[in-house]
PDB file of C-alpha atoms in Angstrom:
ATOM      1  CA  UNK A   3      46.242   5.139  20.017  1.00  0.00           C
ATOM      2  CA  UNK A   4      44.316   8.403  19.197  1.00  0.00           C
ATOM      3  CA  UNK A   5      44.773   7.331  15.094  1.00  0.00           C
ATOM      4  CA  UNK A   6      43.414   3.882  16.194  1.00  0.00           C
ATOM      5  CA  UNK A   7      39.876   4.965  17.604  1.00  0.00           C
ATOM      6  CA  UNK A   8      39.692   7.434  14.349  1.00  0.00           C
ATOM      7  CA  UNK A   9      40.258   4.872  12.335  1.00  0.00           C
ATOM      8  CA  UNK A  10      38.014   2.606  13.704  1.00  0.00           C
ATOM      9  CA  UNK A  11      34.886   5.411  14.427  1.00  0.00           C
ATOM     10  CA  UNK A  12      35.380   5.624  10.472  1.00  0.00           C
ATOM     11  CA  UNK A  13      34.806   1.784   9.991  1.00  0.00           C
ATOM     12  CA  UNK A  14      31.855   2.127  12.206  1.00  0.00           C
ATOM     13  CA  UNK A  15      30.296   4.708  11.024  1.00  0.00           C
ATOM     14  CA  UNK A  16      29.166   3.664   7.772  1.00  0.00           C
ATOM     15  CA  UNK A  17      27.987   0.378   9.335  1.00  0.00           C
ATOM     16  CA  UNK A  18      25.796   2.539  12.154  1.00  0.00           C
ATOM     17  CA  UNK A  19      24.494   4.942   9.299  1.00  0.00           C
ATOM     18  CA  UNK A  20      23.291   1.853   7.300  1.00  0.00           C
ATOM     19  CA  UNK A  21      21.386   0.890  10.609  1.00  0.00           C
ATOM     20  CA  UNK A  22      19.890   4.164  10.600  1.00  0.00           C
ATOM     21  CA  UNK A  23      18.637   3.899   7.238  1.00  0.00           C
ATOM     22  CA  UNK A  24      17.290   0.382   7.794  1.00  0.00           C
ATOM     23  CA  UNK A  25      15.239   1.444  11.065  1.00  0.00           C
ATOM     24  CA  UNK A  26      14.085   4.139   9.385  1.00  0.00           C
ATOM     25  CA  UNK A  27      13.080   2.924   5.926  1.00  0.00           C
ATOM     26  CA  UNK A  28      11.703   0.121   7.923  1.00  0.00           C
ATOM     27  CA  UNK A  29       9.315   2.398  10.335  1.00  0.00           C
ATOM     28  CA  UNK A  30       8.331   4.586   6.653  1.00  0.00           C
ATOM     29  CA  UNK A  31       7.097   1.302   5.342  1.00  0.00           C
ATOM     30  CA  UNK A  32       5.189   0.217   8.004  1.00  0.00           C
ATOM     31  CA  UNK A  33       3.236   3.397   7.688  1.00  0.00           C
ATOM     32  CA  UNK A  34       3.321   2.748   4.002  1.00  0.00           C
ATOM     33  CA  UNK A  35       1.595  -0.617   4.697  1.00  0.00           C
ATOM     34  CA  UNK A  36      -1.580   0.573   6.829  1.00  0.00           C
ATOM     35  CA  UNK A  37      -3.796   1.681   3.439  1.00  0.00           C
ATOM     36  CA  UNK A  38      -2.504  -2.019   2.282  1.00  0.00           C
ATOM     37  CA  UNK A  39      -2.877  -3.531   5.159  1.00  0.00           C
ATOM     38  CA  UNK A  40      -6.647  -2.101   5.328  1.00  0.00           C
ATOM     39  CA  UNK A  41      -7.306  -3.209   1.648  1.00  0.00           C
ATOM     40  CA  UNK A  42      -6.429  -6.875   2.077  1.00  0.00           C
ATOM     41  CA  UNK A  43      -8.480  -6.703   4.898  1.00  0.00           C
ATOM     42  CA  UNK A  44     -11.420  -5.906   3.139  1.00  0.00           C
ATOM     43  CA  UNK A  45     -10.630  -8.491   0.634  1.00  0.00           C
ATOM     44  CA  UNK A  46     -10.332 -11.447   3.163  1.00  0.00           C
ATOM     45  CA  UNK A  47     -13.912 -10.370   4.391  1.00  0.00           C
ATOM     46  CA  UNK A  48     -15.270 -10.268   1.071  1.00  0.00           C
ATOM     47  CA  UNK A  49     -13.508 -13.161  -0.387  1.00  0.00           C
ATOM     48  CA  UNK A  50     -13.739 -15.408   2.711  1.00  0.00           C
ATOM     49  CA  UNK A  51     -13.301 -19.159   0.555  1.00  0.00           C
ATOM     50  CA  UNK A  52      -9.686 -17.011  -0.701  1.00  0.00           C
ATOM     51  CA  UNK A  53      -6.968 -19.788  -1.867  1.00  0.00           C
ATOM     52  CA  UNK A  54      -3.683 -19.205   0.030  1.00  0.00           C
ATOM     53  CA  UNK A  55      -2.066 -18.884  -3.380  1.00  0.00           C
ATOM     54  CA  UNK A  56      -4.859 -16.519  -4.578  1.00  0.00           C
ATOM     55  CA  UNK A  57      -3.761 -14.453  -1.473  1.00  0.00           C
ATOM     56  CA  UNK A  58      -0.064 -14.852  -2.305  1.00  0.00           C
ATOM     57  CA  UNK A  59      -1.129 -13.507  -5.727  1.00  0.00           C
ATOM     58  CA  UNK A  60      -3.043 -10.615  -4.336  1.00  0.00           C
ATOM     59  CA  UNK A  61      -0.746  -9.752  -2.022  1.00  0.00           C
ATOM     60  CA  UNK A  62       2.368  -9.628  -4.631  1.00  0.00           C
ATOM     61  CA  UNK A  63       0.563  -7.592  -6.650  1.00  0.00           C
ATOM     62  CA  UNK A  64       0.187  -5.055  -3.477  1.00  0.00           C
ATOM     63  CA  UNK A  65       3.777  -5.232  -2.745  1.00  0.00           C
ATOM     64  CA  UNK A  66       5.071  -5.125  -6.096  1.00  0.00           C
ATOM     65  CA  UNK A  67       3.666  -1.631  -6.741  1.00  0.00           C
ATOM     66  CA  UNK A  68       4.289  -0.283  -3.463  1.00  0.00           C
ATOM     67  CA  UNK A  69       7.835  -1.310  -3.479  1.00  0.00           C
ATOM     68  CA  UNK A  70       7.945  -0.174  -6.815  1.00  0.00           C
ATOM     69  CA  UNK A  71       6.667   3.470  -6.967  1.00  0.00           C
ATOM     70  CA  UNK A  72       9.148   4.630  -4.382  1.00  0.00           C
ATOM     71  CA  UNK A  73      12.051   3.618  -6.961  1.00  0.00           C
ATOM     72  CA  UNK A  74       9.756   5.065  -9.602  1.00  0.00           C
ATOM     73  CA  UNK A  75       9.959   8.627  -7.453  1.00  0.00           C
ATOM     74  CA  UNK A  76      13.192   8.151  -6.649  1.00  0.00           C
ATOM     75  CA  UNK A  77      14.541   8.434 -10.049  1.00  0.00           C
ATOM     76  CA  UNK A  78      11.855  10.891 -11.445  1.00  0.00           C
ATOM     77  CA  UNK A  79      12.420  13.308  -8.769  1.00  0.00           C
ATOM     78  CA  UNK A  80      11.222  16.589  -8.216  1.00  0.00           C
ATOM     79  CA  UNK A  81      10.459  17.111 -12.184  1.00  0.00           C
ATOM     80  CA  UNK A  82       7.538  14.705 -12.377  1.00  0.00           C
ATOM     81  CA  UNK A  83       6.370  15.858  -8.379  1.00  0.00           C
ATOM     82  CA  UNK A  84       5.706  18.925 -10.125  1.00  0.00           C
ATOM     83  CA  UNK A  85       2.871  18.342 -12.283  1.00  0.00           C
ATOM     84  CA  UNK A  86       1.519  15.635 -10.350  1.00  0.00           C
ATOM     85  CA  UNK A  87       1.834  16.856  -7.200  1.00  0.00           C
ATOM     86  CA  UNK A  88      -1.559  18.889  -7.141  1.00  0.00           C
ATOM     87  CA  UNK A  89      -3.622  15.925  -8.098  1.00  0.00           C
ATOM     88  CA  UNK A  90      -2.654  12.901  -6.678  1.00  0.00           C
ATOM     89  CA  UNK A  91      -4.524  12.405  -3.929  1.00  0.00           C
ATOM     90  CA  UNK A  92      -7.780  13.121  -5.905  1.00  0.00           C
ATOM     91  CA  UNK A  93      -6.500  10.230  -8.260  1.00  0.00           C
ATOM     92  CA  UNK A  94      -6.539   7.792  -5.301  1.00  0.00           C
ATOM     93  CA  UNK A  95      -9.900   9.050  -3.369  1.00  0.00           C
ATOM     94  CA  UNK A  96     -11.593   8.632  -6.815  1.00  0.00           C
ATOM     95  CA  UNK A  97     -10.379   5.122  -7.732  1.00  0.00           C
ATOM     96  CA  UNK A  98     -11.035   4.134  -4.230  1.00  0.00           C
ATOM     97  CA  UNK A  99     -14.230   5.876  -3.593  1.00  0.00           C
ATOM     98  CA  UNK A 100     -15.433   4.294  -6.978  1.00  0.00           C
ATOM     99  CA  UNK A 101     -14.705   1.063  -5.637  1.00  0.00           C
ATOM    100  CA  UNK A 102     -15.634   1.236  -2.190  1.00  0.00           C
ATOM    101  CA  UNK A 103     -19.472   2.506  -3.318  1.00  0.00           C
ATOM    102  CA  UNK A 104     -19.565  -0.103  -6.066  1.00  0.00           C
ATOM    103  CA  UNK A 105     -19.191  -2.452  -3.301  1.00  0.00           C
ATOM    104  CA  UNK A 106     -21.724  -0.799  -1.138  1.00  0.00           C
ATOM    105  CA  UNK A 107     -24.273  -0.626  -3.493  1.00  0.00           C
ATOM    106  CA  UNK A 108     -24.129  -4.193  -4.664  1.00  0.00           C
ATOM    107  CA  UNK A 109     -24.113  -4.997  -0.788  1.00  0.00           C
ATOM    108  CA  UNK A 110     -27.301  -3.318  -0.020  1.00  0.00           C
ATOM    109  CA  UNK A 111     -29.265  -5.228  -3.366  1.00  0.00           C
ATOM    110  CA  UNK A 112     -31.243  -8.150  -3.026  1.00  0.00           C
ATOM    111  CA  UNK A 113     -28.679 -11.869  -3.572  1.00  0.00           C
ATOM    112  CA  UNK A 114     -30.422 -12.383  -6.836  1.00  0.00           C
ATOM    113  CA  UNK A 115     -29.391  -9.283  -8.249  1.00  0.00           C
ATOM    114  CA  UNK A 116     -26.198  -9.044  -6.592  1.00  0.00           C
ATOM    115  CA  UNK A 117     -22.747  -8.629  -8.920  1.00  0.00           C
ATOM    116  CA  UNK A 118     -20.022  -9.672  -6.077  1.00  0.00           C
ATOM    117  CA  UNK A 119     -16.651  -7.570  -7.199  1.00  0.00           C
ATOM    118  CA  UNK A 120     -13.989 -10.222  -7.733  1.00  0.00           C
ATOM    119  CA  UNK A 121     -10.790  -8.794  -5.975  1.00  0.00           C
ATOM    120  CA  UNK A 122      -8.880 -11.641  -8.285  1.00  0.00           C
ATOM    121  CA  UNK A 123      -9.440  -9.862 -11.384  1.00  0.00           C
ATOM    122  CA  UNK A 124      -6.547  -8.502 -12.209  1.00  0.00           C
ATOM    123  CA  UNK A 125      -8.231  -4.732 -13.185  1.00  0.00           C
ATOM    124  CA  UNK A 126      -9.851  -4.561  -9.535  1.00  0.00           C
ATOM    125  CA  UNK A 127      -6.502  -5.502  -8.308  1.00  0.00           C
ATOM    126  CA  UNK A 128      -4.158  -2.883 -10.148  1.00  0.00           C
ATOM    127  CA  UNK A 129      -7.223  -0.374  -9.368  1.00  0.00           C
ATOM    128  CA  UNK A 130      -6.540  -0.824  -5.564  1.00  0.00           C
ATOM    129  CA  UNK A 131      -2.615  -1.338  -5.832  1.00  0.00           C
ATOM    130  CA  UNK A 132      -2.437   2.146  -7.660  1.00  0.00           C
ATOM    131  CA  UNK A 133      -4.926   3.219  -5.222  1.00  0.00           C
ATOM    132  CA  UNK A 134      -3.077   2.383  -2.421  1.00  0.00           C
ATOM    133  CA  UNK A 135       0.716   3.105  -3.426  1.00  0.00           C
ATOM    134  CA  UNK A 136       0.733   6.839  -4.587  1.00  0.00           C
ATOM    135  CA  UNK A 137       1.991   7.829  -1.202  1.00  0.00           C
ATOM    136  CA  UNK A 138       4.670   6.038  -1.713  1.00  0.00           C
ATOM    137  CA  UNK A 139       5.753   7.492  -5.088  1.00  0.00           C
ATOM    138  CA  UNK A 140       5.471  10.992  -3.034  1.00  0.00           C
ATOM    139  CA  UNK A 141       8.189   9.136  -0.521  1.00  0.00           C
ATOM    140  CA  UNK A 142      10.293   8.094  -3.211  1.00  0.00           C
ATOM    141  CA  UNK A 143      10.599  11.906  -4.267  1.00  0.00           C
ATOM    142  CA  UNK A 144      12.002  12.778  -0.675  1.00  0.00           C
ATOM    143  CA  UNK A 145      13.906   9.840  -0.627  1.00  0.00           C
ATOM    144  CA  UNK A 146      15.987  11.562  -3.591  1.00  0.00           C
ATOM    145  CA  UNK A 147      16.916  14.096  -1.537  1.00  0.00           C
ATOM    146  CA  UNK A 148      18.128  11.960   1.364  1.00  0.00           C
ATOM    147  CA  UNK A 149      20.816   9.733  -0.207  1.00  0.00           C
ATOM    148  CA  UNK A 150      18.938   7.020   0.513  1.00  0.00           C
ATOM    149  CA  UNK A 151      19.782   3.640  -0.923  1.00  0.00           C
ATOM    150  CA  UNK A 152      16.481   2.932  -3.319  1.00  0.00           C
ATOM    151  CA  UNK A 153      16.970  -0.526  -3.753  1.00  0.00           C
ATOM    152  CA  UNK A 154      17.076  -1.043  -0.517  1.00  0.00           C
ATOM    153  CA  UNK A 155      13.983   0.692   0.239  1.00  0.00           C
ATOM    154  CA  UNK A 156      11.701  -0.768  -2.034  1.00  0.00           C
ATOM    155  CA  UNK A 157      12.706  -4.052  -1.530  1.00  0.00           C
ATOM    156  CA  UNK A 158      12.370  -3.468   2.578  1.00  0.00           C
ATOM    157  CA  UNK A 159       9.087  -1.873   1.655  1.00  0.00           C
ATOM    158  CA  UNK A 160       7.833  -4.121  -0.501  1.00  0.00           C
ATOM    159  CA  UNK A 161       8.243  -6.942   1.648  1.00  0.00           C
ATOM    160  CA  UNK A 162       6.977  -5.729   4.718  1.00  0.00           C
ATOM    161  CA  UNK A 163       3.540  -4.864   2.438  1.00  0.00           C
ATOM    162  CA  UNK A 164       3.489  -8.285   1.388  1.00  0.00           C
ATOM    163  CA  UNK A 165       3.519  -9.699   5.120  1.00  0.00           C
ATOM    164  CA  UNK A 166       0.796  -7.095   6.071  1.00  0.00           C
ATOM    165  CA  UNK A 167      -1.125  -7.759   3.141  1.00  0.00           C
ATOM    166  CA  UNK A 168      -1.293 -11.647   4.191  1.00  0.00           C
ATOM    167  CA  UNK A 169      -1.779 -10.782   7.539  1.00  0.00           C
ATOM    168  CA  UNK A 170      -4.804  -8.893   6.769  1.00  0.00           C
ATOM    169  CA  UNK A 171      -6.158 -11.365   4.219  1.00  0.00           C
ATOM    170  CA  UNK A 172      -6.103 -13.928   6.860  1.00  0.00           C
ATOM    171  CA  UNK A 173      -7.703 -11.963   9.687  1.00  0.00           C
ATOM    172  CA  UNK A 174     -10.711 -10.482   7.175  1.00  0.00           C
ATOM    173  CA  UNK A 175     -11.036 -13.933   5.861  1.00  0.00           C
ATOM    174  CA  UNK A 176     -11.402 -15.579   9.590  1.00  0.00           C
ATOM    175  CA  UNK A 177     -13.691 -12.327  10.640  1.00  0.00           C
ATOM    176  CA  UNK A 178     -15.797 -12.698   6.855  1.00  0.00           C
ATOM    177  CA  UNK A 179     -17.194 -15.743   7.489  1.00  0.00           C
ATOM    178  CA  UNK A 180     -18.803 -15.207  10.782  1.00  0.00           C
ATOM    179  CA  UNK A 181     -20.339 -11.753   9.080  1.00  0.00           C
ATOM    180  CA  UNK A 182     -22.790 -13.110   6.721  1.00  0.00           C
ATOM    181  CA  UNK A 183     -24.098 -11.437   3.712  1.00  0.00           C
ATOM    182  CA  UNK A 184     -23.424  -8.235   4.363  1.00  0.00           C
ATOM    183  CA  UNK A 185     -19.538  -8.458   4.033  1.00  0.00           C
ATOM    184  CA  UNK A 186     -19.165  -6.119   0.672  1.00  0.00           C
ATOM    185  CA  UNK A 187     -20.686  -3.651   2.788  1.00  0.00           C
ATOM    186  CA  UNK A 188     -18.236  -3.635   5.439  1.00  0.00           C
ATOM    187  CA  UNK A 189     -15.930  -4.028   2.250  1.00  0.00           C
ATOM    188  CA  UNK A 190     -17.112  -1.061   0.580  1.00  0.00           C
ATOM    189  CA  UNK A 191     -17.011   1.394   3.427  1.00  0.00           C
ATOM    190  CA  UNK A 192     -13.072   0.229   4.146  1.00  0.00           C
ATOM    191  CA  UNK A 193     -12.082   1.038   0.957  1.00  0.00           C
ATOM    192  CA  UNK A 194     -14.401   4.293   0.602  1.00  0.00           C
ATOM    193  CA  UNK A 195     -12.680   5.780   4.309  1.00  0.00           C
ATOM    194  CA  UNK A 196      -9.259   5.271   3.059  1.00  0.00           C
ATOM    195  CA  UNK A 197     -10.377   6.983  -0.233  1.00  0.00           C
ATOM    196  CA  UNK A 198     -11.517   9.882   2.416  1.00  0.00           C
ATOM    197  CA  UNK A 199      -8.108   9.582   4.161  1.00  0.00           C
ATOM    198  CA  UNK A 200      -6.075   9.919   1.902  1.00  0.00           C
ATOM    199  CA  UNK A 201      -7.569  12.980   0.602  1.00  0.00           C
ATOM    200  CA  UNK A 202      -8.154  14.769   3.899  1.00  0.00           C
ATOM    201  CA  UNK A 203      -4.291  14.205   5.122  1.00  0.00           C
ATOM    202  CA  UNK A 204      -3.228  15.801   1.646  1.00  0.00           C
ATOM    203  CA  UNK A 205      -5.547  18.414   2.200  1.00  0.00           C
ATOM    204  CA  UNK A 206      -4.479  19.455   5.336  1.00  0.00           C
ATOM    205  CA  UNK A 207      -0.981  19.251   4.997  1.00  0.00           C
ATOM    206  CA  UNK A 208      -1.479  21.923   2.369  1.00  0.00           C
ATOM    207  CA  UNK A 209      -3.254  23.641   4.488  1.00  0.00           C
TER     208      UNK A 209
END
């Protein structure tokens, strides 16, 4: 009897570690998903007339690279963290910060001089998916040291992106329209504080 409970705590376990994983990948990408989540939001307000299948786009393109750069770290490991370690962050304040005041600035001129950034073109959109998804290269890197199951991961992350990213698209379209003119305003300052918070939780960590 004592050989049958071993035997079957060893068919269990696996099964129970697997769960493990999954909660906890799962949790990891919903924190993933806030800077994404925050980023389609500022997108539905700007772009309030957004298709659904423009969103869909958008959104794909937010997932794809965030469920991708954790398989990218995964595999690169602690050779690439090396060199790029240092500088990361500053790569994602400046391509957000760049946007967000872009968007600020065209905000505050008059309508006739106005130059609305188009979130659909596909350079604004890699801009903020890059922007947005070096965290989750840096998790890839510890997930190499974990024995965690990559595939797995990126797809659970990547999906769980694209559902907050359409979330958000919806509730910054619904909020956009009621907001006026001054929407890439609003826009620009999202995108410029998660430029700032990126940078400040890197800092401080390594402080």
């Amino acid at each position: 009897k004592q050989d049958s409970k071993i035997s079957n705590y060893s068919i269990l376990l696996p099964a129970l570690k697997l769960n493990m994983d999954l909660i906890t990948i799962t949790g990891i990408a919903l924190g993933l998903s806030f800077d994404t989540f925050a980023v389609s939001l500022s997108c539905g307000v700007v772009e309030s007339r957004i298709r659904f299948r423009e969103a869909i786009r958008i959104a794909f393109v937010l997932a794809l690279f965030q469920g991708a750069l954790p398989v990218l770290g995964y595999f690169l490991g602690s050779t690439v963290s090396r060199h790029i370690g240092s500088f990361d962050h500053w790569v994602a304040f400046t391509l957000l910060m760049f946007l967000g005041i872009r968007m600020i600035i065209e905000g505050l001129k008059k309508s006739d001089r106005k130059r609305v950034i188009n979130y659909r073109r596909l350079p604004v959109l890699l801009t903020l998916a890059i922007g947005t998804s070096i965290d989750a290269f840096a998790v890839g890197i510890s997930f190499a040291f974990l024995n965690v199951r990559i595939w797995i991961a990126g797809l659970i992350i990547g999906t769980v992106t694209f559902i907050a990213s359409m979330t958000a698209i919806r509730i910054g379209k619904s909020a956009g329209s009621h907001l006026g003119p001054r929407v890439e305003i609003l826009g620009g300052i999202i995108l410029a504080s998660i430029g700032i918070k990126i940078l400040a939780e890197h800092l401080l960590s390594a402080g």
